[in-house]
mmCIF file of C-alpha atoms in Angstrom:
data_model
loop_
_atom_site.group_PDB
_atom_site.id
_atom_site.type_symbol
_atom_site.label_atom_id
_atom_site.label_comp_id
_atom_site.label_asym_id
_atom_site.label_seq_id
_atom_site.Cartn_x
_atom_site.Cartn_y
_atom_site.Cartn_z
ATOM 1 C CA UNK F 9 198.074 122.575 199.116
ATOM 2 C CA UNK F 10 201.169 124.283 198.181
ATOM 3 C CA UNK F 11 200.930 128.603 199.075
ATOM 4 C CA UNK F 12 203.712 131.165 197.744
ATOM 5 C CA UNK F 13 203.959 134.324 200.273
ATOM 6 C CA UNK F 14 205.589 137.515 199.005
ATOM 7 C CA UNK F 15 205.011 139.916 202.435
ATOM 8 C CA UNK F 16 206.405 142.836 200.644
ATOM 9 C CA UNK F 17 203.839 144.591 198.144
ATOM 10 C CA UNK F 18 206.444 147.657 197.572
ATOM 11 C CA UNK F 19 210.015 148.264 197.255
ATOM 12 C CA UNK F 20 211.895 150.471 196.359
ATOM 13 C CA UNK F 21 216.364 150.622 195.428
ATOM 14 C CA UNK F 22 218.227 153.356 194.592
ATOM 15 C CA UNK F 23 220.168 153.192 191.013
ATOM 16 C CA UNK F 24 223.355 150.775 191.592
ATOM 17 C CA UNK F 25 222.755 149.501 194.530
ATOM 18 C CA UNK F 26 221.425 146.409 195.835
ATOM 19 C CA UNK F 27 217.910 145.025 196.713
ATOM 20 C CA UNK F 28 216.247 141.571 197.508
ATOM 21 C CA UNK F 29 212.741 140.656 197.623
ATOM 22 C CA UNK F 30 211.344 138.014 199.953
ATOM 23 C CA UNK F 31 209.287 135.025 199.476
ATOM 24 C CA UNK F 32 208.160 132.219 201.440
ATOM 25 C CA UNK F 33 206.393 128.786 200.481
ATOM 26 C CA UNK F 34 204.851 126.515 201.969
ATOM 27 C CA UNK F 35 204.689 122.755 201.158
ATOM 28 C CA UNK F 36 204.631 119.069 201.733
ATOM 29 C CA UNK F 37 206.812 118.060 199.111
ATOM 30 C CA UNK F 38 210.505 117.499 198.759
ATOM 31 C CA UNK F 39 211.087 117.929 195.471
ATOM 32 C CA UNK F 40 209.460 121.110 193.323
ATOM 33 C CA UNK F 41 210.786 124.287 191.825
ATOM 34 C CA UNK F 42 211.102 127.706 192.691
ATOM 35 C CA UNK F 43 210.713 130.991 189.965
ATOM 36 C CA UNK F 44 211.104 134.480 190.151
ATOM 37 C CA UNK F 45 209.326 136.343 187.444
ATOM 38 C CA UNK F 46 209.648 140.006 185.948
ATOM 39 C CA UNK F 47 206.443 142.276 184.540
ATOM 40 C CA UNK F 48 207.524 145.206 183.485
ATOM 41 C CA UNK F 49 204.572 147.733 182.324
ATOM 42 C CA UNK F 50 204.685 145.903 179.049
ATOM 43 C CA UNK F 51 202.497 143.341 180.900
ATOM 44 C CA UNK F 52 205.237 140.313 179.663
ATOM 45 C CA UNK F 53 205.950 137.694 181.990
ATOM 46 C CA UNK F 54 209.785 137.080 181.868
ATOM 47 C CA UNK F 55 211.566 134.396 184.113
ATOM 48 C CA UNK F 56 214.583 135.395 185.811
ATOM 49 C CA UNK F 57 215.848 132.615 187.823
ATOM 50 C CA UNK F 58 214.822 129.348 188.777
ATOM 51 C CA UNK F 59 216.146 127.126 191.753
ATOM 52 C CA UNK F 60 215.756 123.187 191.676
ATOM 53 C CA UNK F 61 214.761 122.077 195.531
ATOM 54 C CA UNK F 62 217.519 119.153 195.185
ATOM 55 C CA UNK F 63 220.541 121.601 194.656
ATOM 56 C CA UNK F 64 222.053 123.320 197.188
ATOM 57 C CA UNK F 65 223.818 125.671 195.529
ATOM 58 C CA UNK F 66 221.905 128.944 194.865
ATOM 59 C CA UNK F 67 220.923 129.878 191.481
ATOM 60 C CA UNK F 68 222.631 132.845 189.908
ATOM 61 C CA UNK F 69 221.688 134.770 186.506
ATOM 62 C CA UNK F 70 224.468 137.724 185.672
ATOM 63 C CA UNK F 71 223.067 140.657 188.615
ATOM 64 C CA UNK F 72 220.443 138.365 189.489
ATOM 65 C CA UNK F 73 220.765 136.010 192.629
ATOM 66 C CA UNK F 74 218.824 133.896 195.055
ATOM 67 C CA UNK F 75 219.135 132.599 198.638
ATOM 68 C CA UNK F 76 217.359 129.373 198.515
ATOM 69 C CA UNK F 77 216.744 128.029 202.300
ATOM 70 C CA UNK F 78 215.063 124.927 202.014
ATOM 71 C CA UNK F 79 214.661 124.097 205.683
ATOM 72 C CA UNK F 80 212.955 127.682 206.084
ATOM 73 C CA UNK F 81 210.716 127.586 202.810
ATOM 74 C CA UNK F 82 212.263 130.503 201.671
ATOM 75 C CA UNK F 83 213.174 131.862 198.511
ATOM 76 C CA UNK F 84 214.883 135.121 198.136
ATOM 77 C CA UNK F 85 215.801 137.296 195.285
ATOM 78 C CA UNK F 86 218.662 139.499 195.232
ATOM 79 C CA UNK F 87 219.090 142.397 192.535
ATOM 80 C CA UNK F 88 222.806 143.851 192.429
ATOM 81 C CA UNK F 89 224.026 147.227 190.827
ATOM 82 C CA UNK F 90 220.054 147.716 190.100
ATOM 83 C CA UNK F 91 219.299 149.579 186.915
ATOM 84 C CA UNK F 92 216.228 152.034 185.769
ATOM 85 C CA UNK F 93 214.983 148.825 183.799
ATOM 86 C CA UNK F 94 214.747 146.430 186.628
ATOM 87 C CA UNK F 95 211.785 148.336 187.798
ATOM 88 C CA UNK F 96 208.530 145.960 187.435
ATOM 89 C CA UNK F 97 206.472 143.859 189.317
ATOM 90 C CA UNK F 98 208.237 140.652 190.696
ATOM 91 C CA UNK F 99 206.484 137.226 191.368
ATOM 92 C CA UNK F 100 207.737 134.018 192.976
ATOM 93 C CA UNK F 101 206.368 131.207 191.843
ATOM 94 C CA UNK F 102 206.721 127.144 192.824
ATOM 95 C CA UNK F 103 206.067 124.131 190.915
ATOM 96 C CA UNK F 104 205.894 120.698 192.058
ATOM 97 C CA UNK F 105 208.215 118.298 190.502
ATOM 98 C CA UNK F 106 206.817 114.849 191.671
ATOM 99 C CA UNK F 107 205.609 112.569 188.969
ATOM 100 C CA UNK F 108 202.015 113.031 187.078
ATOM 101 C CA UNK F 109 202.688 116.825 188.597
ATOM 102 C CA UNK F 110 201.450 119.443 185.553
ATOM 103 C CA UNK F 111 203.740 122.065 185.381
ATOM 104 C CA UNK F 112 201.030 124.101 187.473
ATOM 105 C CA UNK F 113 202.636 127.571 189.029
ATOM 106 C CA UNK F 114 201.297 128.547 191.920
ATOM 107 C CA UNK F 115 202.375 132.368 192.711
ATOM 108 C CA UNK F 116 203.119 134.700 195.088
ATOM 109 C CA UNK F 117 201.174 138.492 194.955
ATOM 110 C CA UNK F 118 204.111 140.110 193.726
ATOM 111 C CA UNK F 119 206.164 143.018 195.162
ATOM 112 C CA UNK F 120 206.232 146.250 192.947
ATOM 113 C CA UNK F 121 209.708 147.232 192.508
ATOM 114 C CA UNK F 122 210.818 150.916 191.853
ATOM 115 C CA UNK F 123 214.241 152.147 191.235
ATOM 116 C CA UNK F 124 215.389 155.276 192.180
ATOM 117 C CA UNK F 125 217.977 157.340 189.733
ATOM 118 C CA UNK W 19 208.572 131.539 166.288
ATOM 119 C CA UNK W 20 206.083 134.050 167.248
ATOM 120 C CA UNK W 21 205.944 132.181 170.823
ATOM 121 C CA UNK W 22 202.932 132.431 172.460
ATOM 122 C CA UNK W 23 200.074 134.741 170.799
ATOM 123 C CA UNK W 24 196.840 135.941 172.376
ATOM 124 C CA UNK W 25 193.499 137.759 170.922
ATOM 125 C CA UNK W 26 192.456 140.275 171.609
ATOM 126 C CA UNK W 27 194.703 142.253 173.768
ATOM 127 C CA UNK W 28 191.830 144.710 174.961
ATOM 128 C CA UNK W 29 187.878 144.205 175.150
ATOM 129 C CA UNK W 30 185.116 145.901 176.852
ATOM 130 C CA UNK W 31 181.768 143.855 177.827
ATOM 131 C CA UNK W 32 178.935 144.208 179.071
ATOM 132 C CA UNK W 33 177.373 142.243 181.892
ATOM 133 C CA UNK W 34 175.904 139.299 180.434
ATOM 134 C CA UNK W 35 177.620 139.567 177.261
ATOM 135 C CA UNK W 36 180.081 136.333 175.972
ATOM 136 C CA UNK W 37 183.357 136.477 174.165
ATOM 137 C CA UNK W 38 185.989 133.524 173.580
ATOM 138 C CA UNK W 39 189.927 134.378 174.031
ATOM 139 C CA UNK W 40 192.279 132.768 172.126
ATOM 140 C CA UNK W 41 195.565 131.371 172.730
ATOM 141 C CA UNK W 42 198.061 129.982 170.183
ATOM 142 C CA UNK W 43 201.341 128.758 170.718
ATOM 143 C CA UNK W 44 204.037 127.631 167.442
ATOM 144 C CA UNK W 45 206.045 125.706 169.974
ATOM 145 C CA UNK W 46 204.499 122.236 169.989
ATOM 146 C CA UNK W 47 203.710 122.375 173.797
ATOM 147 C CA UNK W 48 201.827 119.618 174.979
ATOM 148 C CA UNK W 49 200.586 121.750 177.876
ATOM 149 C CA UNK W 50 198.526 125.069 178.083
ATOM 150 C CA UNK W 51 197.158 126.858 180.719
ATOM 151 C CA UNK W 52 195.057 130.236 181.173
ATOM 152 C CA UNK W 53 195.400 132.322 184.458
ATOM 153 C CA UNK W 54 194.262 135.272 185.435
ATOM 154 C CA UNK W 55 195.823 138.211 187.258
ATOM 155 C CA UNK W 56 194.518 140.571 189.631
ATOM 156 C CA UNK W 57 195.663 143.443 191.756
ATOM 157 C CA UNK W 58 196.941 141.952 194.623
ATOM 158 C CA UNK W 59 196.215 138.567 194.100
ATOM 159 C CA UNK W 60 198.816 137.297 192.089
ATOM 160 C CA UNK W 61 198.434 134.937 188.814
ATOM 161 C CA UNK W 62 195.946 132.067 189.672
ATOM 162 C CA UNK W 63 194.969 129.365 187.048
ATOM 163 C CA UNK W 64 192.068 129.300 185.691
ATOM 164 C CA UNK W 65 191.699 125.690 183.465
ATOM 165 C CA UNK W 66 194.851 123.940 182.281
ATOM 166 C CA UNK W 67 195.010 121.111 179.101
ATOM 167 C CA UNK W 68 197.975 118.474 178.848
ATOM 168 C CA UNK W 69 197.226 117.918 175.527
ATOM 169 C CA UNK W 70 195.017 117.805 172.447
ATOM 170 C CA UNK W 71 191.589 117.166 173.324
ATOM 171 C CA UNK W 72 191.910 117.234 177.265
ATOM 172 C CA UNK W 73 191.470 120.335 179.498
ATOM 173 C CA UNK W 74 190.778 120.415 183.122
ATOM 174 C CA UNK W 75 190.076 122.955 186.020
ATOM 175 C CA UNK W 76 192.878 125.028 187.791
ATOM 176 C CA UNK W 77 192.189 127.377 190.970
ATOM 177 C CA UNK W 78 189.614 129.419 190.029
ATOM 178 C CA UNK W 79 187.466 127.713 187.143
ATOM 179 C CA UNK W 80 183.853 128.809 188.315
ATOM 180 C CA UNK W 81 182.493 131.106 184.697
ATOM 181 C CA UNK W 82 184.965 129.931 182.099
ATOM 182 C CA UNK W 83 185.079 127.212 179.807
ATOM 183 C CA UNK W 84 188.115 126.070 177.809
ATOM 184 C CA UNK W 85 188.519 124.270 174.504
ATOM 185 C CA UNK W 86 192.081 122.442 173.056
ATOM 186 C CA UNK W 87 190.271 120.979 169.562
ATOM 187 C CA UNK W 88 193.854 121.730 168.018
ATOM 188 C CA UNK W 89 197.525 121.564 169.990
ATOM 189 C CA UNK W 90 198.405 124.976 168.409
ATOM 190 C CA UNK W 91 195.185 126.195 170.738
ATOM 191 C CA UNK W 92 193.851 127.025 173.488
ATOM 192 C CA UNK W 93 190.184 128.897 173.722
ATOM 193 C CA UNK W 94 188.986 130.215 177.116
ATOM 194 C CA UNK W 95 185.251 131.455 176.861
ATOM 195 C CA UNK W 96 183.120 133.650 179.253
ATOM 196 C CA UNK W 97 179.372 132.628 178.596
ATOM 197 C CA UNK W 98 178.309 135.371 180.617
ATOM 198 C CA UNK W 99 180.661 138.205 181.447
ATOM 199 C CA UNK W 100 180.077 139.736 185.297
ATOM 200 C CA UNK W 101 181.893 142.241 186.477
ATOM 201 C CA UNK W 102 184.272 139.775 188.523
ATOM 202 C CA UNK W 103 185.342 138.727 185.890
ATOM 203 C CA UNK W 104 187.596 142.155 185.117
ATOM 204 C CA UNK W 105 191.170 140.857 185.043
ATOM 205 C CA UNK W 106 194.179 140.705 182.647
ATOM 206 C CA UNK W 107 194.112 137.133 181.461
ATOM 207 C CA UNK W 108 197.221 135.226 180.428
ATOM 208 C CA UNK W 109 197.612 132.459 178.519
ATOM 209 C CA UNK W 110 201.367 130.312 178.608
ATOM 210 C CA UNK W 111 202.586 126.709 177.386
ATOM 211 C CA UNK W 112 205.203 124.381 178.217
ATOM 212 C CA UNK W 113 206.496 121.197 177.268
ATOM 213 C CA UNK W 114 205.382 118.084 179.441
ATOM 214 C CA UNK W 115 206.950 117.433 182.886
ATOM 215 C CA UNK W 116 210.644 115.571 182.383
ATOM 216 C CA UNK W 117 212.871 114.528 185.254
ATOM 217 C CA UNK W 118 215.807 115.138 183.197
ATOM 218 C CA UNK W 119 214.969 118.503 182.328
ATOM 219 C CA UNK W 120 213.060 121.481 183.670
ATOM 220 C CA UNK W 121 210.928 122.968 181.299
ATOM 221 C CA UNK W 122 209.791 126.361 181.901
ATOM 222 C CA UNK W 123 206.375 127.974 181.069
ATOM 223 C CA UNK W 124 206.333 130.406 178.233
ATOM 224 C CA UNK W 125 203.602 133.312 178.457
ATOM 225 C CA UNK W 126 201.798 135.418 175.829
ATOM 226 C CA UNK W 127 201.439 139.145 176.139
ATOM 227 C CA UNK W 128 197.965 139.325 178.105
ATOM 228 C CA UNK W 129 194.634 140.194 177.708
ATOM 229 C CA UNK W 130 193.226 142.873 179.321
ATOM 230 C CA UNK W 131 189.222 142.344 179.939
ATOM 231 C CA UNK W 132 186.647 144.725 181.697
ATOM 232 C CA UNK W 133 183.301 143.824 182.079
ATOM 233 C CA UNK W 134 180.851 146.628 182.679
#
């Protein structure tokens, strides 16, 4: 069975500068997909990035950016020039993408980000 | 497109007490799911459906039953509320799998449930 570790419940970033959150997976598979989420207090779930296993390059969304290291299972997120509203919780999530697969996330814990002005 | 909808977004209960959630989506997703959230824990699915008519069991399935009579919907019921069962409760669609394409999951705004 596939497991998403996030080992950092808390961090915190001052205003502008940068941050990245951690996450590790574990799994069999060669092919899947990897998610960071955003929930802010508003309790919405909004995806920020998403990384296909097969491509090497690593995603990149405006201030948000990963380091994808497939041979390590890891899955990084990192959060330039942070701003008051990037403050939430943040999840990493993975999805299988063989064949007869669901679209099933399995999630990390989360790590509570807070940004400092 | 109002997305993803869920009702109610707040309930109390008492032990022992039942209450169906419901989930509605305008998209025309094929697949639905229901998770539930939990300090600490994460999101972890509860039951899942790919489709009209067919539902199945996720991660954590033991107390709730689930219902897709309609595509539009997705009803996750608590026969008998317990007090583990006080979590905010998400519901989210997606389009089916597609090699060619990766379909994310979209979520609705939550439920928040506490069983006394």
């Amino acid at each position: 069975a596939q497991t998403v570790t996030q080992s950092q419940p808390e961090m915190s970033v001052q205003e502008a500068e940068t941050v990245t959150l951690s996450c590790t997976y574990d799994t069999s598979e060669s092919d899947y997909y990897l998610f960071w989420y955003k929930q802010p207090p508003s309790r919405q779930m909004i995806l920020v990035i998403r990384q296909e296993a097969y491509k090497q390059q690593n995603a990149t969304e405006n201030r948000f950016s990963v380091n994808f290291q497939k041979a390590a299972k890891s899955f990084s997120l990192k959060i330039s020039d942070s701003q008051l509203g990037d403050a939430a919780m943040y999840f990493c999530a993975y999805r299988s993408a063989r064949g007869g697969a669901t679209n099933k996330l399995i999630f990390g814990t989360g790590t509570l980000l807070a940004v400092q002005p | 497109n109002a997305g993803v909808t869920q009702t109610p977004k707040f309930r109390v209960l008492k032990t022992g007490q039942s209450m169906t959630l419901l989930c509605a989506q305008d998209m025309n997703h094929e697949y639905m799911y229901w998770y539930r959230q939990d300090p600490g824990m994460g999101l972890r699915l509860i039951h899942y459906s790919v489709g009209e008519g067919t539902t199945a069991k996720g991660e954590v399935p033991d107390g709730y039953n689930v219902s897709r009579l309609k595509k539009q919907n997705f009803l996750l019921g608590l026969e008998s509320a317990a007090p583990s069962q006080t979590s905010v409760y998400f519901c989210a669609s997606s389009p089916p799998q597609n090699s060619y394409r990766l379909y994310e999951q979209y979520f609705g705004p939550g439920t928040r449930l506490t069983v006394t």
